[in-house]
Amino acid sequence: MADLITVEDPDDPRLHDYTGLTDVELRRTREPVEGLFIAEGEKVIRRAKDAGYEMRSMLLSAKWVDVMRDVIDELPAPVYAVSPELAEQVTGYHVHRGALASMQRTPLPTAAELLRTARRVVILESVNDHTNIGAIFRSAAALGMDAVLLSPDCADPLYRRSVKVSMGAVFSVPYARLTSWPRDLESVREAGFTLLALTPDEKARSLDEAAPHRMDRVALMLGAEGAGLSTQALVAADEWVRIPMSHGVDSLNVGAAAAVAFYAVATGRPTGQDGASPPAP
């Protein structure tokens, strides 16, 4: 059973894991080095625990102690009970959900390990917005993608904002970092995958024409918001695919585009240009 410890000093060294959570650059550097990530909110904390991540500690406002009692009773880690005001002093923001947990990271699998058993893979290039990362992982989990591969400069899926937006889906979809970009795309192809680059370019085939759901193994490539996939990534792809647009709209937010494309990869039913879904094959 965890110890329930009341803390009244915002400078207490035992709260070190939770300091400066709004300092993005600091946390992006510090969390991987220290081997931790922050789960925020009851549901996300429970999902992280259920996914097998070890808890280092919890930080709770008083009213959340009873809500999290079953988790507390199973924990060997300390639980710090603080006032909402002190939590804000430590973290740098008002903790609306009243519950934070510091979790221990686990070693990432290699891309080769994931590719051995996957059939539907997402490859992200330079997606460095944490909200977009979280949204993409949530859609990937919901729509049956098997794994996510990240270029070296993609944002951290375990950063607090990514975890929160994904509602813990980052714990459900395995992911790995590619170490050499774009050269590692060739290893994905060698594993038997067809590389499909999602782009609004008019030279690309529509998703329903390309019919990725009929392909044996598919790796869907998505680029950063605004810039899209780099020229090198587009050249490395086997085929360019696009989502048909209407009413003069030229593209979607990468998170929304990912959801539409994942649905097409999984079922073959993207939304057509007239707004209707094409018939199933």
PDB file of C-alpha atoms in Angstrom:
ATOM      1  CA  MET A   1       0.000   0.000   0.000  1.00  0.00           C
ATOM      2  CA  ALA A   2       1.290   3.463  -0.893  1.00  0.00           C
ATOM      3  CA  ASP A   3       2.103   6.054   1.714  1.00  0.00           C
ATOM      4  CA  LEU A   4      -0.234   9.078   1.635  1.00  0.00           C
ATOM      5  CA  ILE A   5       1.979  12.082   2.342  1.00  0.00           C
ATOM      6  CA  THR A   6       0.685  15.617   2.838  1.00  0.00           C
ATOM      7  CA  VAL A   7       3.055  18.193   1.337  1.00  0.00           C
ATOM      8  CA  GLU A   8       2.784  21.919   2.021  1.00  0.00           C
ATOM      9  CA  ASP A   9       6.074  23.231   0.595  1.00  0.00           C
ATOM     10  CA  PRO A  10       6.166  23.766  -3.206  1.00  0.00           C
ATOM     11  CA  ASP A  11       9.968  23.439  -3.080  1.00  0.00           C
ATOM     12  CA  ASP A  12       9.843  19.994  -1.473  1.00  0.00           C
ATOM     13  CA  PRO A  13      12.367  17.899  -3.476  1.00  0.00           C
ATOM     14  CA  ARG A  14       9.984  14.956  -3.456  1.00  0.00           C
ATOM     15  CA  LEU A  15       7.824  16.875  -5.949  1.00  0.00           C
ATOM     16  CA  HIS A  16      10.704  17.215  -8.430  1.00  0.00           C
ATOM     17  CA  ASP A  17       9.007  15.116 -11.129  1.00  0.00           C
ATOM     18  CA  TYR A  18       6.118  17.605 -11.316  1.00  0.00           C
ATOM     19  CA  THR A  19       7.974  20.928 -11.413  1.00  0.00           C
ATOM     20  CA  GLY A  20       7.614  23.268 -14.370  1.00  0.00           C
ATOM     21  CA  LEU A  21       5.213  21.178 -16.427  1.00  0.00           C
ATOM     22  CA  THR A  22       4.407  24.151 -18.679  1.00  0.00           C
ATOM     23  CA  ASP A  23       8.052  24.618 -19.697  1.00  0.00           C
ATOM     24  CA  VAL A  24       7.866  22.615 -22.925  1.00  0.00           C
ATOM     25  CA  GLU A  25      11.537  22.770 -23.871  1.00  0.00           C
ATOM     26  CA  LEU A  26      12.661  21.807 -20.373  1.00  0.00           C
ATOM     27  CA  ARG A  27      10.247  18.886 -20.126  1.00  0.00           C
ATOM     28  CA  ARG A  28      11.024  17.620 -23.638  1.00  0.00           C
ATOM     29  CA  THR A  29      14.667  17.373 -22.688  1.00  0.00           C
ATOM     30  CA  ARG A  30      14.315  16.327 -19.089  1.00  0.00           C
ATOM     31  CA  GLU A  31      11.633  13.631 -19.183  1.00  0.00           C
ATOM     32  CA  PRO A  32      13.338  11.170 -21.576  1.00  0.00           C
ATOM     33  CA  VAL A  33      16.689  11.673 -19.840  1.00  0.00           C
ATOM     34  CA  GLU A  34      15.163  10.993 -16.418  1.00  0.00           C
ATOM     35  CA  GLY A  35      13.073   8.124 -17.797  1.00  0.00           C
ATOM     36  CA  LEU A  36       9.685   9.494 -16.795  1.00  0.00           C
ATOM     37  CA  PHE A  37       6.475  10.863 -18.232  1.00  0.00           C
ATOM     38  CA  ILE A  38       3.432  12.521 -16.674  1.00  0.00           C
ATOM     39  CA  ALA A  39      -0.074  11.071 -16.845  1.00  0.00           C
ATOM     40  CA  GLU A  40      -2.862  13.553 -16.113  1.00  0.00           C
ATOM     41  CA  GLY A  41      -6.403  12.730 -15.021  1.00  0.00           C
ATOM     42  CA  GLU A  42      -8.006   9.641 -13.526  1.00  0.00           C
ATOM     43  CA  LYS A  43      -8.692   7.795 -16.799  1.00  0.00           C
ATOM     44  CA  VAL A  44      -5.242   8.385 -18.255  1.00  0.00           C
ATOM     45  CA  ILE A  45      -3.512   7.365 -15.020  1.00  0.00           C
ATOM     46  CA  ARG A  46      -5.518   4.147 -14.895  1.00  0.00           C
ATOM     47  CA  ARG A  47      -4.779   3.398 -18.553  1.00  0.00           C
ATOM     48  CA  ALA A  48      -1.059   3.959 -18.047  1.00  0.00           C
ATOM     49  CA  LYS A  49      -1.097   1.632 -15.049  1.00  0.00           C
ATOM     50  CA  ASP A  50      -3.128  -0.996 -16.909  1.00  0.00           C
ATOM     51  CA  ALA A  51      -0.683  -0.786 -19.828  1.00  0.00           C
ATOM     52  CA  GLY A  52       2.065  -1.903 -17.471  1.00  0.00           C
ATOM     53  CA  TYR A  53       3.905   1.339 -16.785  1.00  0.00           C
ATOM     54  CA  GLU A  54       5.409   1.510 -13.321  1.00  0.00           C
ATOM     55  CA  MET A  55       4.267   4.446 -11.211  1.00  0.00           C
ATOM     56  CA  ARG A  56       6.966   6.543  -9.536  1.00  0.00           C
ATOM     57  CA  SER A  57       4.515   8.662  -7.522  1.00  0.00           C
ATOM     58  CA  MET A  58       1.142  10.405  -7.618  1.00  0.00           C
ATOM     59  CA  LEU A  59       0.230  14.030  -6.907  1.00  0.00           C
ATOM     60  CA  LEU A  60      -3.396  14.467  -5.830  1.00  0.00           C
ATOM     61  CA  SER A  61      -5.568  17.266  -4.563  1.00  0.00           C
ATOM     62  CA  ALA A  62      -7.556  16.205  -1.506  1.00  0.00           C
ATOM     63  CA  LYS A  63     -10.877  15.517  -3.250  1.00  0.00           C
ATOM     64  CA  TRP A  64      -9.212  12.982  -5.578  1.00  0.00           C
ATOM     65  CA  VAL A  65      -7.807  10.791  -2.832  1.00  0.00           C
ATOM     66  CA  ASP A  66     -11.062   8.831  -2.419  1.00  0.00           C
ATOM     67  CA  VAL A  67     -11.574   8.587  -6.198  1.00  0.00           C
ATOM     68  CA  MET A  68      -8.119   7.045  -6.618  1.00  0.00           C
ATOM     69  CA  ARG A  69      -8.255   4.989  -3.426  1.00  0.00           C
ATOM     70  CA  ASP A  70      -8.192   1.616  -5.205  1.00  0.00           C
ATOM     71  CA  VAL A  71      -5.091   2.649  -7.156  1.00  0.00           C
ATOM     72  CA  ILE A  72      -3.442   4.039  -4.022  1.00  0.00           C
ATOM     73  CA  ASP A  73      -4.074   0.806  -2.139  1.00  0.00           C
ATOM     74  CA  GLU A  74      -2.249  -1.206  -4.832  1.00  0.00           C
ATOM     75  CA  LEU A  75       0.776   1.079  -5.109  1.00  0.00           C
ATOM     76  CA  PRO A  76       4.214   0.740  -3.559  1.00  0.00           C
ATOM     77  CA  ALA A  77       4.950   4.316  -4.728  1.00  0.00           C
ATOM     78  CA  PRO A  78       4.362   7.439  -2.598  1.00  0.00           C
ATOM     79  CA  VAL A  79       1.221   9.538  -3.049  1.00  0.00           C
ATOM     80  CA  TYR A  80       1.510  13.256  -2.342  1.00  0.00           C
ATOM     81  CA  ALA A  81      -1.654  15.045  -1.207  1.00  0.00           C
ATOM     82  CA  VAL A  82      -1.518  18.784  -1.904  1.00  0.00           C
ATOM     83  CA  SER A  83      -3.839  21.743  -2.118  1.00  0.00           C
ATOM     84  CA  PRO A  84      -4.905  22.975  -5.583  1.00  0.00           C
ATOM     85  CA  GLU A  85      -2.924  26.153  -4.942  1.00  0.00           C
ATOM     86  CA  LEU A  86       0.260  24.272  -4.175  1.00  0.00           C
ATOM     87  CA  ALA A  87      -0.238  22.018  -7.201  1.00  0.00           C
ATOM     88  CA  GLU A  88      -0.422  25.138  -9.370  1.00  0.00           C
ATOM     89  CA  GLN A  89       2.735  26.562  -7.793  1.00  0.00           C
ATOM     90  CA  VAL A  90       4.638  23.343  -8.498  1.00  0.00           C
ATOM     91  CA  THR A  91       3.381  22.560 -11.991  1.00  0.00           C
ATOM     92  CA  GLY A  92       2.891  26.082 -13.330  1.00  0.00           C
ATOM     93  CA  TYR A  93      -0.792  25.721 -14.214  1.00  0.00           C
ATOM     94  CA  HIS A  94      -4.165  24.974 -12.651  1.00  0.00           C
ATOM     95  CA  VAL A  95      -4.476  21.190 -12.580  1.00  0.00           C
ATOM     96  CA  HIS A  96      -8.122  20.905 -13.593  1.00  0.00           C
ATOM     97  CA  ARG A  97      -8.328  17.136 -13.262  1.00  0.00           C
ATOM     98  CA  GLY A  98      -6.714  17.188  -9.816  1.00  0.00           C
ATOM     99  CA  ALA A  99      -4.616  14.075 -10.349  1.00  0.00           C
ATOM    100  CA  LEU A 100      -1.135  13.632 -11.793  1.00  0.00           C
ATOM    101  CA  ALA A 101       1.131  10.612 -11.833  1.00  0.00           C
ATOM    102  CA  SER A 102       4.800  10.304 -12.661  1.00  0.00           C
ATOM    103  CA  MET A 103       5.305   7.093 -14.639  1.00  0.00           C
ATOM    104  CA  GLN A 104       8.471   5.211 -15.514  1.00  0.00           C
ATOM    105  CA  ARG A 105       9.214   4.930 -19.227  1.00  0.00           C
ATOM    106  CA  THR A 106       9.993   1.535 -20.754  1.00  0.00           C
ATOM    107  CA  PRO A 107      12.513   0.825 -23.531  1.00  0.00           C
ATOM    108  CA  LEU A 108      11.062   1.346 -27.014  1.00  0.00           C
ATOM    109  CA  PRO A 109      10.956  -1.565 -29.453  1.00  0.00           C
ATOM    110  CA  THR A 110      12.885  -1.226 -32.679  1.00  0.00           C
ATOM    111  CA  ALA A 111      11.119  -0.552 -35.966  1.00  0.00           C
ATOM    112  CA  ALA A 112      12.235  -3.986 -37.194  1.00  0.00           C
ATOM    113  CA  GLU A 113      10.530  -5.668 -34.244  1.00  0.00           C
ATOM    114  CA  LEU A 114       7.233  -3.898 -34.936  1.00  0.00           C
ATOM    115  CA  LEU A 115       7.352  -4.538 -38.678  1.00  0.00           C
ATOM    116  CA  ARG A 116       7.630  -8.305 -38.230  1.00  0.00           C
ATOM    117  CA  THR A 117       4.006  -8.670 -37.167  1.00  0.00           C
ATOM    118  CA  ALA A 118       2.304  -5.444 -38.334  1.00  0.00           C
ATOM    119  CA  ARG A 119       0.212  -5.044 -41.484  1.00  0.00           C
ATOM    120  CA  ARG A 120      -1.030  -1.465 -41.171  1.00  0.00           C
ATOM    121  CA  VAL A 121       1.640   1.055 -40.136  1.00  0.00           C
ATOM    122  CA  VAL A 122       1.694   4.852 -39.743  1.00  0.00           C
ATOM    123  CA  ILE A 123       4.920   6.730 -40.526  1.00  0.00           C
ATOM    124  CA  LEU A 124       5.123  10.315 -39.265  1.00  0.00           C
ATOM    125  CA  GLU A 125       7.665  12.816 -40.554  1.00  0.00           C
ATOM    126  CA  SER A 126       8.501  15.930 -38.516  1.00  0.00           C
ATOM    127  CA  VAL A 127       5.137  16.016 -36.721  1.00  0.00           C
ATOM    128  CA  ASN A 128       6.281  18.122 -33.785  1.00  0.00           C
ATOM    129  CA  ASP A 129       2.959  19.405 -32.453  1.00  0.00           C
ATOM    130  CA  HIS A 130       2.007  17.437 -29.340  1.00  0.00           C
ATOM    131  CA  THR A 131      -1.719  17.899 -29.904  1.00  0.00           C
ATOM    132  CA  ASN A 132      -1.460  16.432 -33.401  1.00  0.00           C
ATOM    133  CA  ILE A 133       0.627  13.526 -32.133  1.00  0.00           C
ATOM    134  CA  GLY A 134      -2.008  12.726 -29.514  1.00  0.00           C
ATOM    135  CA  ALA A 135      -4.868  12.989 -32.014  1.00  0.00           C
ATOM    136  CA  ILE A 136      -3.084  10.727 -34.504  1.00  0.00           C
ATOM    137  CA  PHE A 137      -2.417   8.067 -31.873  1.00  0.00           C
ATOM    138  CA  ARG A 138      -6.041   8.160 -30.740  1.00  0.00           C
ATOM    139  CA  SER A 139      -7.268   7.636 -34.311  1.00  0.00           C
ATOM    140  CA  ALA A 140      -4.640   4.952 -34.928  1.00  0.00           C
ATOM    141  CA  ALA A 141      -5.850   3.017 -31.886  1.00  0.00           C
ATOM    142  CA  ALA A 142      -9.541   3.459 -32.706  1.00  0.00           C
ATOM    143  CA  LEU A 143      -9.204   2.533 -36.382  1.00  0.00           C
ATOM    144  CA  GLY A 144      -6.972  -0.498 -36.069  1.00  0.00           C
ATOM    145  CA  MET A 145      -3.518   0.654 -37.120  1.00  0.00           C
ATOM    146  CA  ASP A 146      -0.871  -1.749 -35.837  1.00  0.00           C
ATOM    147  CA  ALA A 147       2.091   0.535 -35.158  1.00  0.00           C
ATOM    148  CA  VAL A 148       3.464   4.059 -35.503  1.00  0.00           C
ATOM    149  CA  LEU A 149       6.970   4.847 -36.734  1.00  0.00           C
ATOM    150  CA  LEU A 150       8.387   8.307 -36.000  1.00  0.00           C
ATOM    151  CA  SER A 151      11.078  10.227 -37.828  1.00  0.00           C
ATOM    152  CA  PRO A 152      13.886  11.358 -35.506  1.00  0.00           C
ATOM    153  CA  ASP A 153      12.465  14.891 -35.167  1.00  0.00           C
ATOM    154  CA  CYS A 154       8.861  13.980 -34.295  1.00  0.00           C
ATOM    155  CA  ALA A 155       7.443  15.083 -30.952  1.00  0.00           C
ATOM    156  CA  ASP A 156       7.406  12.760 -27.950  1.00  0.00           C
ATOM    157  CA  PRO A 157       4.177  10.718 -27.766  1.00  0.00           C
ATOM    158  CA  LEU A 158       4.607  10.475 -23.989  1.00  0.00           C
ATOM    159  CA  TYR A 159       4.750  14.231 -23.452  1.00  0.00           C
ATOM    160  CA  ARG A 160       1.885  15.217 -21.120  1.00  0.00           C
ATOM    161  CA  ARG A 161      -0.140  17.058 -23.798  1.00  0.00           C
ATOM    162  CA  SER A 162       0.137  14.159 -26.273  1.00  0.00           C
ATOM    163  CA  VAL A 163      -0.924  11.628 -23.666  1.00  0.00           C
ATOM    164  CA  LYS A 164      -3.856  13.811 -22.585  1.00  0.00           C
ATOM    165  CA  VAL A 165      -5.158  14.466 -26.119  1.00  0.00           C
ATOM    166  CA  SER A 166      -4.871  10.781 -26.999  1.00  0.00           C
ATOM    167  CA  MET A 167      -6.815   9.863 -23.826  1.00  0.00           C
ATOM    168  CA  GLY A 168      -4.133   7.266 -23.157  1.00  0.00           C
ATOM    169  CA  ALA A 169      -4.223   5.752 -26.649  1.00  0.00           C
ATOM    170  CA  VAL A 170      -0.449   6.263 -26.830  1.00  0.00           C
ATOM    171  CA  PHE A 171      -0.285   3.299 -24.457  1.00  0.00           C
ATOM    172  CA  SER A 172      -2.303   1.101 -26.841  1.00  0.00           C
ATOM    173  CA  VAL A 173      -0.426   1.480 -30.132  1.00  0.00           C
ATOM    174  CA  PRO A 174       3.227   0.372 -30.173  1.00  0.00           C
ATOM    175  CA  TYR A 175       5.663   2.845 -31.665  1.00  0.00           C
ATOM    176  CA  ALA A 176       9.332   3.144 -32.532  1.00  0.00           C
ATOM    177  CA  ARG A 177      11.699   5.834 -33.759  1.00  0.00           C
ATOM    178  CA  LEU A 178      13.445   5.550 -37.080  1.00  0.00           C
ATOM    179  CA  THR A 179      17.083   6.504 -36.625  1.00  0.00           C
ATOM    180  CA  SER A 180      18.089   7.448 -40.166  1.00  0.00           C
ATOM    181  CA  TRP A 181      15.684   9.558 -42.232  1.00  0.00           C
ATOM    182  CA  PRO A 182      14.631   8.994 -44.942  1.00  0.00           C
ATOM    183  CA  ARG A 183      16.991   6.059 -45.484  1.00  0.00           C
ATOM    184  CA  ASP A 184      15.086   3.829 -43.027  1.00  0.00           C
ATOM    185  CA  LEU A 185      12.036   3.983 -45.310  1.00  0.00           C
ATOM    186  CA  GLU A 186      13.817   1.453 -47.485  1.00  0.00           C
ATOM    187  CA  SER A 187      13.893  -1.006 -44.583  1.00  0.00           C
ATOM    188  CA  VAL A 188      10.112  -0.606 -44.271  1.00  0.00           C
ATOM    189  CA  ARG A 189       9.744  -1.448 -47.965  1.00  0.00           C
ATOM    190  CA  GLU A 190      12.102  -4.427 -47.566  1.00  0.00           C
ATOM    191  CA  ALA A 191       9.800  -5.714 -44.814  1.00  0.00           C
ATOM    192  CA  GLY A 192       7.070  -6.031 -47.458  1.00  0.00           C
ATOM    193  CA  PHE A 193       5.203  -2.749 -47.037  1.00  0.00           C
ATOM    194  CA  THR A 194       3.862  -0.494 -49.761  1.00  0.00           C
ATOM    195  CA  LEU A 195       4.757   3.102 -48.888  1.00  0.00           C
ATOM    196  CA  LEU A 196       1.817   5.448 -49.451  1.00  0.00           C
ATOM    197  CA  ALA A 197       2.516   9.177 -49.091  1.00  0.00           C
ATOM    198  CA  LEU A 198      -0.527  11.240 -48.128  1.00  0.00           C
ATOM    199  CA  THR A 199      -0.435  14.556 -49.981  1.00  0.00           C
ATOM    200  CA  PRO A 200      -2.979  17.042 -51.402  1.00  0.00           C
ATOM    201  CA  ASP A 201      -0.990  17.148 -54.665  1.00  0.00           C
ATOM    202  CA  GLU A 202      -3.268  16.765 -57.700  1.00  0.00           C
ATOM    203  CA  LYS A 203      -0.929  14.123 -59.136  1.00  0.00           C
ATOM    204  CA  ALA A 204      -1.832  11.801 -56.254  1.00  0.00           C
ATOM    205  CA  ARG A 205      -4.500   9.138 -56.649  1.00  0.00           C
ATOM    206  CA  SER A 206      -7.529   9.334 -54.383  1.00  0.00           C
ATOM    207  CA  LEU A 207      -7.563   6.864 -51.518  1.00  0.00           C
ATOM    208  CA  ASP A 208     -10.553   5.006 -52.881  1.00  0.00           C
ATOM    209  CA  GLU A 209      -8.774   4.574 -56.245  1.00  0.00           C
ATOM    210  CA  ALA A 210      -5.592   3.363 -54.574  1.00  0.00           C
ATOM    211  CA  ALA A 211      -7.634   0.947 -52.390  1.00  0.00           C
ATOM    212  CA  PRO A 212      -5.027   0.510 -49.634  1.00  0.00           C
ATOM    213  CA  HIS A 213      -7.319  -1.909 -47.785  1.00  0.00           C
ATOM    214  CA  ARG A 214      -6.659  -4.431 -50.580  1.00  0.00           C
ATOM    215  CA  MET A 215      -2.893  -4.272 -50.108  1.00  0.00           C
ATOM    216  CA  ASP A 216      -1.201  -6.910 -48.003  1.00  0.00           C
ATOM    217  CA  ARG A 217       0.979  -4.552 -45.961  1.00  0.00           C
ATOM    218  CA  VAL A 218       0.626  -0.768 -45.987  1.00  0.00           C
ATOM    219  CA  ALA A 219       2.743   2.012 -44.502  1.00  0.00           C
ATOM    220  CA  LEU A 220       0.887   5.343 -44.622  1.00  0.00           C
ATOM    221  CA  MET A 221       3.193   8.360 -44.494  1.00  0.00           C
ATOM    222  CA  LEU A 222       2.047  11.710 -43.062  1.00  0.00           C
ATOM    223  CA  GLY A 223       3.961  14.974 -42.730  1.00  0.00           C
ATOM    224  CA  ALA A 224       3.856  17.956 -40.423  1.00  0.00           C
ATOM    225  CA  GLU A 225       1.038  20.472 -40.300  1.00  0.00           C
ATOM    226  CA  GLY A 226       1.371  22.967 -43.149  1.00  0.00           C
ATOM    227  CA  ALA A 227       4.612  21.716 -44.681  1.00  0.00           C
ATOM    228  CA  GLY A 228       3.443  18.164 -45.312  1.00  0.00           C
ATOM    229  CA  LEU A 229       5.890  15.469 -46.361  1.00  0.00           C
ATOM    230  CA  SER A 230       9.350  16.528 -47.480  1.00  0.00           C
ATOM    231  CA  THR A 231      10.508  16.098 -51.065  1.00  0.00           C
ATOM    232  CA  GLN A 232      12.810  13.279 -49.935  1.00  0.00           C
ATOM    233  CA  ALA A 233       9.927  11.414 -48.305  1.00  0.00           C
ATOM    234  CA  LEU A 234       7.685  11.877 -51.352  1.00  0.00           C
ATOM    235  CA  VAL A 235      10.424  10.568 -53.640  1.00  0.00           C
ATOM    236  CA  ALA A 236      10.906   7.528 -51.383  1.00  0.00           C
ATOM    237  CA  ALA A 237       7.197   6.599 -51.492  1.00  0.00           C
ATOM    238  CA  ASP A 238       5.800   3.901 -53.779  1.00  0.00           C
ATOM    239  CA  GLU A 239       2.659   5.926 -54.468  1.00  0.00           C
ATOM    240  CA  TRP A 240       1.095   9.286 -53.626  1.00  0.00           C
ATOM    241  CA  VAL A 241      -2.474   9.255 -52.315  1.00  0.00           C
ATOM    242  CA  ARG A 242      -4.890  12.030 -51.392  1.00  0.00           C
ATOM    243  CA  ILE A 243      -8.242  12.685 -49.759  1.00  0.00           C
ATOM    244  CA  PRO A 244     -10.652  14.306 -52.263  1.00  0.00           C
ATOM    245  CA  MET A 245     -11.655  17.800 -51.153  1.00  0.00           C
ATOM    246  CA  SER A 246     -14.801  19.853 -51.758  1.00  0.00           C
ATOM    247  CA  HIS A 247     -15.919  23.503 -51.512  1.00  0.00           C
ATOM    248  CA  GLY A 248     -12.473  24.890 -52.294  1.00  0.00           C
ATOM    249  CA  VAL A 249     -10.807  23.352 -49.236  1.00  0.00           C
ATOM    250  CA  ASP A 250      -7.295  22.270 -50.189  1.00  0.00           C
ATOM    251  CA  SER A 251      -6.344  20.134 -47.180  1.00  0.00           C
ATOM    252  CA  LEU A 252      -7.228  18.982 -43.670  1.00  0.00           C
ATOM    253  CA  ASN A 253      -5.467  19.312 -40.346  1.00  0.00           C
ATOM    254  CA  VAL A 254      -3.014  16.412 -40.145  1.00  0.00           C
ATOM    255  CA  GLY A 255      -4.940  14.876 -37.237  1.00  0.00           C
ATOM    256  CA  ALA A 256      -8.211  14.921 -39.191  1.00  0.00           C
ATOM    257  CA  ALA A 257      -6.510  13.716 -42.373  1.00  0.00           C
ATOM    258  CA  ALA A 258      -4.950  10.846 -40.463  1.00  0.00           C
ATOM    259  CA  ALA A 259      -8.346   9.680 -39.177  1.00  0.00           C
ATOM    260  CA  VAL A 260      -9.867   9.688 -42.678  1.00  0.00           C
ATOM    261  CA  ALA A 261      -6.853   7.896 -44.157  1.00  0.00           C
ATOM    262  CA  PHE A 262      -6.749   5.280 -41.380  1.00  0.00           C
ATOM    263  CA  TYR A 263     -10.394   4.488 -42.032  1.00  0.00           C
ATOM    264  CA  ALA A 264      -9.629   4.023 -45.729  1.00  0.00           C
ATOM    265  CA  VAL A 265      -6.666   1.775 -44.980  1.00  0.00           C
ATOM    266  CA  ALA A 266      -8.717  -0.338 -42.584  1.00  0.00           C
ATOM    267  CA  THR A 267     -12.023  -0.570 -44.462  1.00  0.00           C
ATOM    268  CA  GLY A 268     -11.707   0.947 -47.911  1.00  0.00           C
ATOM    269  CA  ARG A 269     -14.458   3.495 -47.262  1.00  0.00           C
ATOM    270  CA  PRO A 270     -13.032   7.015 -47.320  1.00  0.00           C
ATOM    271  CA  THR A 271     -15.440   9.892 -47.838  1.00  0.00           C
ATOM    272  CA  GLY A 272     -15.772  10.653 -51.535  1.00  0.00           C
ATOM    273  CA  GLN A 273     -15.699  14.073 -53.168  1.00  0.00           C
ATOM    274  CA  ASP A 274     -19.480  14.301 -53.192  1.00  0.00           C
ATOM    275  CA  GLY A 275     -19.607  13.725 -49.433  1.00  0.00           C
ATOM    276  CA  ALA A 276     -20.930  10.159 -49.731  1.00  0.00           C
ATOM    277  CA  SER A 277     -19.067   7.002 -48.865  1.00  0.00           C
ATOM    278  CA  PRO A 278     -18.290   4.795 -51.862  1.00  0.00           C
ATOM    279  CA  PRO A 279     -19.802   1.302 -51.764  1.00  0.00           C
ATOM    280  CA  ALA A 280     -17.850  -1.428 -50.089  1.00  0.00           C
ATOM    281  CA  PRO A 281     -16.054  -3.796 -52.486  1.00  0.00           C
TER     282      PRO A 281
END
